Coordinates of C-alpha atoms in Angstrom, one line a residue:
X30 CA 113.0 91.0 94.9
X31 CA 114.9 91.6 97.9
X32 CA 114.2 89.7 101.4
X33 CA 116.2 90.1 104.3
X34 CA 116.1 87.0 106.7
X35 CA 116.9 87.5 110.5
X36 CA 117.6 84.2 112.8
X37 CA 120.3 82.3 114.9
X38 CA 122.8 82.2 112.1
X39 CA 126.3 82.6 111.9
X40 CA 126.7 80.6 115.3
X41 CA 127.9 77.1 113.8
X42 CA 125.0 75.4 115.0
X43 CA 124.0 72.8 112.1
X44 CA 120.1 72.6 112.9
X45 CA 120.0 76.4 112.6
X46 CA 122.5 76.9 109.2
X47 CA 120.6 73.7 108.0
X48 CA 117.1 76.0 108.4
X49 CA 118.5 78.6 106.6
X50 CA 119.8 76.6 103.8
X51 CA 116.5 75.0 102.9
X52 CA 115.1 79.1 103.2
X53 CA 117.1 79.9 100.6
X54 CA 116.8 77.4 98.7
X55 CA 113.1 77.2 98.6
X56 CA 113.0 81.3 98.0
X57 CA 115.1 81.1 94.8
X58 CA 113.0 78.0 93.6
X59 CA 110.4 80.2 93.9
X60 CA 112.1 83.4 93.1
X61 CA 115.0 82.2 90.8
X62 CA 116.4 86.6 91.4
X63 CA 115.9 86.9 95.0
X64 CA 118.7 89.0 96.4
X65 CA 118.8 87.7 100.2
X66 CA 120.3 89.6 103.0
X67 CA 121.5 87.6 106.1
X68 CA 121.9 88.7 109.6
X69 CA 124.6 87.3 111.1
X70 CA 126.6 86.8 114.2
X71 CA 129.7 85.5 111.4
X72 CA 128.9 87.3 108.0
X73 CA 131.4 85.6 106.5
X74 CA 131.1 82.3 107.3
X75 CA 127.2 83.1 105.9
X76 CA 128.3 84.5 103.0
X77 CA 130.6 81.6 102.3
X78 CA 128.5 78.7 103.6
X79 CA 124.9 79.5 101.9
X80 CA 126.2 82.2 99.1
X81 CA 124.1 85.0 100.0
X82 CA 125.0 88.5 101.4
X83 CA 125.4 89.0 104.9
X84 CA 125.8 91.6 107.7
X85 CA 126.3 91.6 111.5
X86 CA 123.1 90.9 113.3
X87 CA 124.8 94.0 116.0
X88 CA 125.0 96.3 113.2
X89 CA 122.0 98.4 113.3
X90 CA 123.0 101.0 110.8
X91 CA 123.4 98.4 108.3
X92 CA 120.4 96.5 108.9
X93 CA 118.5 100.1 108.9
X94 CA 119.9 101.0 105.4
X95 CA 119.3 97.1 104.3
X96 CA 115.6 97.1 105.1
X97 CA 114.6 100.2 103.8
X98 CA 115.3 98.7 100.5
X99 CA 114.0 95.2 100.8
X100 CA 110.7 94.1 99.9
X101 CA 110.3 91.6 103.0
X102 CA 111.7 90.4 106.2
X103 CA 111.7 86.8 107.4
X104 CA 111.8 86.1 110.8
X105 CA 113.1 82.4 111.5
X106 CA 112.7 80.5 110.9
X107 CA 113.7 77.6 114.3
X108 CA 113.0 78.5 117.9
X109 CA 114.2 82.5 118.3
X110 CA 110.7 83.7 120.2
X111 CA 112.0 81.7 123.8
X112 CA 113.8 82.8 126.5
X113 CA 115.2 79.7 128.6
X114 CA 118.6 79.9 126.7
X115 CA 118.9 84.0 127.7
X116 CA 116.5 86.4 128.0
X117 CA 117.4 88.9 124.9
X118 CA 116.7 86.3 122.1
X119 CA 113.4 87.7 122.2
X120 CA 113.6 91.6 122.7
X121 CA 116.0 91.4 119.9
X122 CA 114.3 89.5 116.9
X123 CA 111.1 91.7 118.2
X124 CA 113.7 94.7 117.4
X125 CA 114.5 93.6 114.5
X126 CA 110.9 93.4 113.2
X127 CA 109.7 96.6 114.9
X128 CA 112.6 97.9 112.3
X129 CA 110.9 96.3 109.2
X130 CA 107.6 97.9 110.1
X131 CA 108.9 101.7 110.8
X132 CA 109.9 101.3 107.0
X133 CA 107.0 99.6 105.7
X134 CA 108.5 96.6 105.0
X135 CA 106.3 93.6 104.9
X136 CA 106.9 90.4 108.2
X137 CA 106.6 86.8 107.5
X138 CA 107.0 84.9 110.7
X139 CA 108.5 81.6 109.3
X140 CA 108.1 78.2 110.7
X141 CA 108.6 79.5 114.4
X142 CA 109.1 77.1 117.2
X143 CA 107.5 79.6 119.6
X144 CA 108.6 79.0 123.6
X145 CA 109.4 77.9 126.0
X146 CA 108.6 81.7 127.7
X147 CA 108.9 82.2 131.1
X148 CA 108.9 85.8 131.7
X149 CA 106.1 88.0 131.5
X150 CA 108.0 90.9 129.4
X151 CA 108.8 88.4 126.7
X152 CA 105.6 87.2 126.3
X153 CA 103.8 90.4 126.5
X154 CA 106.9 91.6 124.0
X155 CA 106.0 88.9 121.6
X156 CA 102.4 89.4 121.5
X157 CA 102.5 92.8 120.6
X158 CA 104.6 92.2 117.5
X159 CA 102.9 89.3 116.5
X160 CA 100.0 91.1 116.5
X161 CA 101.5 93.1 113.7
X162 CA 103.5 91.2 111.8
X163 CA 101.6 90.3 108.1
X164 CA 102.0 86.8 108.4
X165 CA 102.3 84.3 111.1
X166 CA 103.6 80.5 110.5
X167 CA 104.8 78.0 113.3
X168 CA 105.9 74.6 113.1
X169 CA 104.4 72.4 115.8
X170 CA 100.5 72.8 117.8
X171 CA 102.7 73.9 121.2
X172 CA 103.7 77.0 119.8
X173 CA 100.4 78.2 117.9
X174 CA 98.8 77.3 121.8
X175 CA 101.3 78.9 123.4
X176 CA 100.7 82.3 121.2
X177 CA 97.0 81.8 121.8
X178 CA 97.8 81.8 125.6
X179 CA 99.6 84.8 125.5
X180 CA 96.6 86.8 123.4
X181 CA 97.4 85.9 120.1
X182 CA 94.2 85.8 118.2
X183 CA 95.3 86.7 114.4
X184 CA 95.1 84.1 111.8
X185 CA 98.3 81.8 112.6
X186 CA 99.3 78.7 110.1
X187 CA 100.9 75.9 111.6
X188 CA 103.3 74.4 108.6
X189 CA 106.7 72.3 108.7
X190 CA 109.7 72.8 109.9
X191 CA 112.0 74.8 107.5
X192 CA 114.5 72.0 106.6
X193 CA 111.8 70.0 105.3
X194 CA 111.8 71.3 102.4
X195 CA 115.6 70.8 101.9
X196 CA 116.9 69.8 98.3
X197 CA 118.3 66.1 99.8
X198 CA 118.9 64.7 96.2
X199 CA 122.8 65.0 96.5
X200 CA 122.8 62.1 99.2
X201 CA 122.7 58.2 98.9
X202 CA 120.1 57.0 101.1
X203 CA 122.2 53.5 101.2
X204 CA 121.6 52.0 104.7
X205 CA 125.6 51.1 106.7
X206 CA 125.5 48.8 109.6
X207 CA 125.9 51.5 112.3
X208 CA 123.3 53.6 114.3
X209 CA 123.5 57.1 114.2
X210 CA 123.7 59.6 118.0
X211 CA 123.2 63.2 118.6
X212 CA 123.4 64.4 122.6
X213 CA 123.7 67.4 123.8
X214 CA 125.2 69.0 127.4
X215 CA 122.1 69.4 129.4
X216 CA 122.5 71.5 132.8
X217 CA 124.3 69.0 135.5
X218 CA 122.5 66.2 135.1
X219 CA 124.3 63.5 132.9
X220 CA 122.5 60.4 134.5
X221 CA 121.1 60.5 130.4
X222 CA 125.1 60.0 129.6
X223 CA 125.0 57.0 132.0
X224 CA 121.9 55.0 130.6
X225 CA 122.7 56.1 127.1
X226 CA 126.2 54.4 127.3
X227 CA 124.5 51.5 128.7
X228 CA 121.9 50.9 126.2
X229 CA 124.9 51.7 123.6
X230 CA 127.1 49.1 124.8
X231 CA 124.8 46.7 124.0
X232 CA 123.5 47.5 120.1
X233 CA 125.2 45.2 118.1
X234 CA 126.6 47.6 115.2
X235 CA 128.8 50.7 115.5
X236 CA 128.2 53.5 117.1
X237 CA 128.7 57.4 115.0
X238 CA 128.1 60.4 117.3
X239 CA 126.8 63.3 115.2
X240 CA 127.4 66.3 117.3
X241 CA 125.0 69.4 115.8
X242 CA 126.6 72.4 117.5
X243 CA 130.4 72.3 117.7
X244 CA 132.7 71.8 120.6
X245 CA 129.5 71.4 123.1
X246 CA 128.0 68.5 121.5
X247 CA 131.6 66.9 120.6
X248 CA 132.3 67.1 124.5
X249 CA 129.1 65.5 125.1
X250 CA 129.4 63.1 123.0
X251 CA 133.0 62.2 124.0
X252 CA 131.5 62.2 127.5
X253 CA 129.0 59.5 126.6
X254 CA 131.4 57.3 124.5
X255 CA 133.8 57.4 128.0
X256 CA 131.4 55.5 129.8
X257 CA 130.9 52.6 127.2
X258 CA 132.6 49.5 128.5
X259 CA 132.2 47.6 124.9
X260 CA 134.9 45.7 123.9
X261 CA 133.3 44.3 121.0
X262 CA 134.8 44.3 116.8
X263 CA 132.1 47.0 117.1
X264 CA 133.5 50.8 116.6
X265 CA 132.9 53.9 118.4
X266 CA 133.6 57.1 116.3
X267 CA 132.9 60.8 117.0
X268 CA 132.3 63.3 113.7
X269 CA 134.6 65.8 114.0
X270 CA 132.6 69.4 115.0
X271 CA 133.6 70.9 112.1
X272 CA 132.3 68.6 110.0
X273 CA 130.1 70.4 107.3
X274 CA 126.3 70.0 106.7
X275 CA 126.6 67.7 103.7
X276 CA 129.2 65.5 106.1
X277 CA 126.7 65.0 108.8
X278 CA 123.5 64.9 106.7
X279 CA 125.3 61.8 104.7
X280 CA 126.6 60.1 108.1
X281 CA 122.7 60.3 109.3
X282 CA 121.5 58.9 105.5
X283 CA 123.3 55.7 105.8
X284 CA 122.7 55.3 109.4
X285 CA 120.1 51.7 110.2
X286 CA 118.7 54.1 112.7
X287 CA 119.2 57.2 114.5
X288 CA 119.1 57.9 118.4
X289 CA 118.7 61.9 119.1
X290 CA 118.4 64.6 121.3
X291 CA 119.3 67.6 119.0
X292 CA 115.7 68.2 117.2
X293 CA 117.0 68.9 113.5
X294 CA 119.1 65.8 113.9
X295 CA 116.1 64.1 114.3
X296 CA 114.4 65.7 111.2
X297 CA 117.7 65.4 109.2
X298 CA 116.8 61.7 110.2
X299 CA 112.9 61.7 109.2
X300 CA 113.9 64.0 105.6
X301 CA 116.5 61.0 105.0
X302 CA 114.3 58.0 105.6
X303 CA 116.1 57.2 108.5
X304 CA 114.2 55.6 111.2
X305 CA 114.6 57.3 115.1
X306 CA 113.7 57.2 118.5
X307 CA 114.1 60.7 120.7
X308 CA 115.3 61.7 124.1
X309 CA 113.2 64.8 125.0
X310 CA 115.0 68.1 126.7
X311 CA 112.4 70.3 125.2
X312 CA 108.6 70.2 123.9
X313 CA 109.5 71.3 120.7
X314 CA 111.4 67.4 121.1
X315 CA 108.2 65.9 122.4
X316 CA 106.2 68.0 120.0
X317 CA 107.7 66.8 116.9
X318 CA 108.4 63.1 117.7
X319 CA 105.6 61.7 120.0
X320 CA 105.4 58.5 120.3
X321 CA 109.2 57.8 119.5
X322 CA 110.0 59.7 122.6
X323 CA 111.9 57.6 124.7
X324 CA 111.7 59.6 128.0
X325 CA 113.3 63.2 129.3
X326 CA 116.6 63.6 129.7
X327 CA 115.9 65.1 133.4
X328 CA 113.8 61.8 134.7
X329 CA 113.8 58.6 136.2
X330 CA 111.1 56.7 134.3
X331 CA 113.1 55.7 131.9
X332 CA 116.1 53.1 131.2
X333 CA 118.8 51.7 128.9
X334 CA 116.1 49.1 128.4
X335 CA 113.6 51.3 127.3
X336 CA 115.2 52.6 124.8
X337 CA 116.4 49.3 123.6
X338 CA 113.0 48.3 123.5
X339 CA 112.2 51.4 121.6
X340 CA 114.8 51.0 119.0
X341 CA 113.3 48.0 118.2
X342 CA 109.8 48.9 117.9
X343 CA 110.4 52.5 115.4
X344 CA 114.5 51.1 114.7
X345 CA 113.2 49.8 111.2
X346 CA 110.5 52.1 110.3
X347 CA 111.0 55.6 108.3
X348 CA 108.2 58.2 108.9
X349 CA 106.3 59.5 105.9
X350 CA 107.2 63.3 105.7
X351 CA 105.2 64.0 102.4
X352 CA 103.3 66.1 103.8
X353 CA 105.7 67.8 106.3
X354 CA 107.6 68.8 102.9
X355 CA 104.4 69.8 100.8
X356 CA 104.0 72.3 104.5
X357 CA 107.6 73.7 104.0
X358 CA 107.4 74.3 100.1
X359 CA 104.2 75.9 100.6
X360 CA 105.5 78.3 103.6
X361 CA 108.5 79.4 101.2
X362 CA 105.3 80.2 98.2
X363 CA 103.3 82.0 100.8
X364 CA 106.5 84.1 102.0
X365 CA 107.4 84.6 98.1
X366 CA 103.5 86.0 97.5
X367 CA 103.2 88.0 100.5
X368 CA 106.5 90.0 99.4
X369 CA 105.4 90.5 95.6
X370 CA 102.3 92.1 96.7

């Protein structure tokens, strides 16, 4: 079997490469002879990272002659169907599809984090291919409303979050006496830096920024640790950004609790028994963690003191994911089926 597999890889974002690693991981549990096809804005780094073939996600000719030979395309699987971080995400992975079907080749929509959309050519783009694609999964209610909003009406499953169903037996869930921080840059507003810091300085155990996406999240973080006063025994370290996904998925396993922004740090968090509480810049943020929102990164209702108090209501206590990963495994045997057929 041969299954191509089109998403935001090759751009050193961990949440992303961390999706794709648990697809192909789950397709060759399933399939121990998959060959899998990557598209990728850094082939290499694909190829080397997740040892599977890769090709430029620019090169058309390539991915022409790739999918006339494969017997499925995966779409995903993580949020590629919005258009507030550019407005070609979506014409493009709809490209990409409308490709699979001239040859034949059968669509899986996998675990898509659908939105946010704000212009009316992307969602009338989307609904079109969706309409056509042989199978539709998404990860969280928003997005299978969202699709419904924008004329949708196929059968759509709503499943788990790729990385769920992530091998994680190669990590010592050991609990260290430091708490766990993923930020993100967020437009101009860093009043979120300000009250973070402050709520920072005053947790009693170190303090390990996990940035998920490079350089941008390292200079946030080194932005937030700037403004901590603490002068404490207690240290204040920042992972380097090229830390690998093993590096940072062990750093959030022994972490007494995790404070996040980035959503797969927060799942990273949830797969690893760690316990979290959530500052929201999306609703895929608010989607997945609920309650454990603490408040949005772009509002005033909320204080270092709330998140305190937050951290010590959910600081000691895991979330059961058992079914989350019985949703992801199952997504990976539907793909598997869909593409034997």
């Amino acid at each position: 079997m041969k299954v191509v597999i089109s998403g935001y890889y090759g751009f050193y974002n961990i949440g992303d490469e961390a999706i794709l690693r648990s697809i192909v991981q789950r397709l060759r549990v399933e399939e121990p002879d998959v060959e899998i096809v990557v598209l990728s804005g850094d082939p290499r780094d694909t190829e080397a990272r997740h040892g599977v073939t890769a090709i430029h996600r620019f090169d058309f000719l390539k991915i022409r002659r790739v999918l006339r030979g494969a017997d499925g395309l995966i779409s995903g699987g993580g949020s590629l169907m919005q258009d507030v971080t550019g407005w070609k995400s979506i014409p493009y992975y709809c490209a990409v599809i409308g490709l699979a079907k001239r040859y034949r080749v059968p669509v899986f929509a996998y675990a898509q984090g659908v939105g946010p959309i704000e212009r009316s050519l992307g969602r009338r783009l989307l609904a079109r291919t969706f309409r056509d694609v042989d199978a539709v999964s998404v990860r969280d209610h928003l997005s299978l409303a969202l699709l419904r909003e924008i004329g949708v009406t196929r059968e759509i499953d709503v499943t788990a979050d790729a990385v769920f169903g992530m091998n994680i037996d190669d990590f010592t869930l050991e609990r260290g006496d430091y708490v766990a921080v993923s930020v993100r840059p967020w437009a101009e507003d860093s009043r979120y830096q300000n009250v973070l810091a402050e709520a920072l300085d005053q947790i009693d155990a170190d303090i390990v920024f996990v940035p998920m996406q490079g350089d941008t999240d390292y200079d946030a973080s080194f932005a937030v640790r700037k403004q901590m006063t603490r002068t404490s025994e207690r240290r204040v370290h920042i992972m380097d950004a090229e830390s690998s996904i093993d590096e940072r998925l062990q750093i959030i396993a022994g972490a007494r609790s995790l404070i996040g922004m980035r959503l797969h740090a927060l799942i990273f968090a949830a797969v690893l028994e760690t316990p979290f509480v959530a500052l929201s810049y999306d609703p895929k943020i608010d989607a997945f963690a609920g309650e454990r929102v603490v408040g949005h990164v772009e509002r005033r209702d909320w204080d270092a003191d709330a998140l305190l108090e937050a951290l010590g209501v959910y600081g000691d206590d895991a979330i059961d994911v058992s079914t989350y990963r019985e949703q992801a495994v199952a997504t990976a045997r539907d793909a598997v089926a869909l593409f034997r057929k």
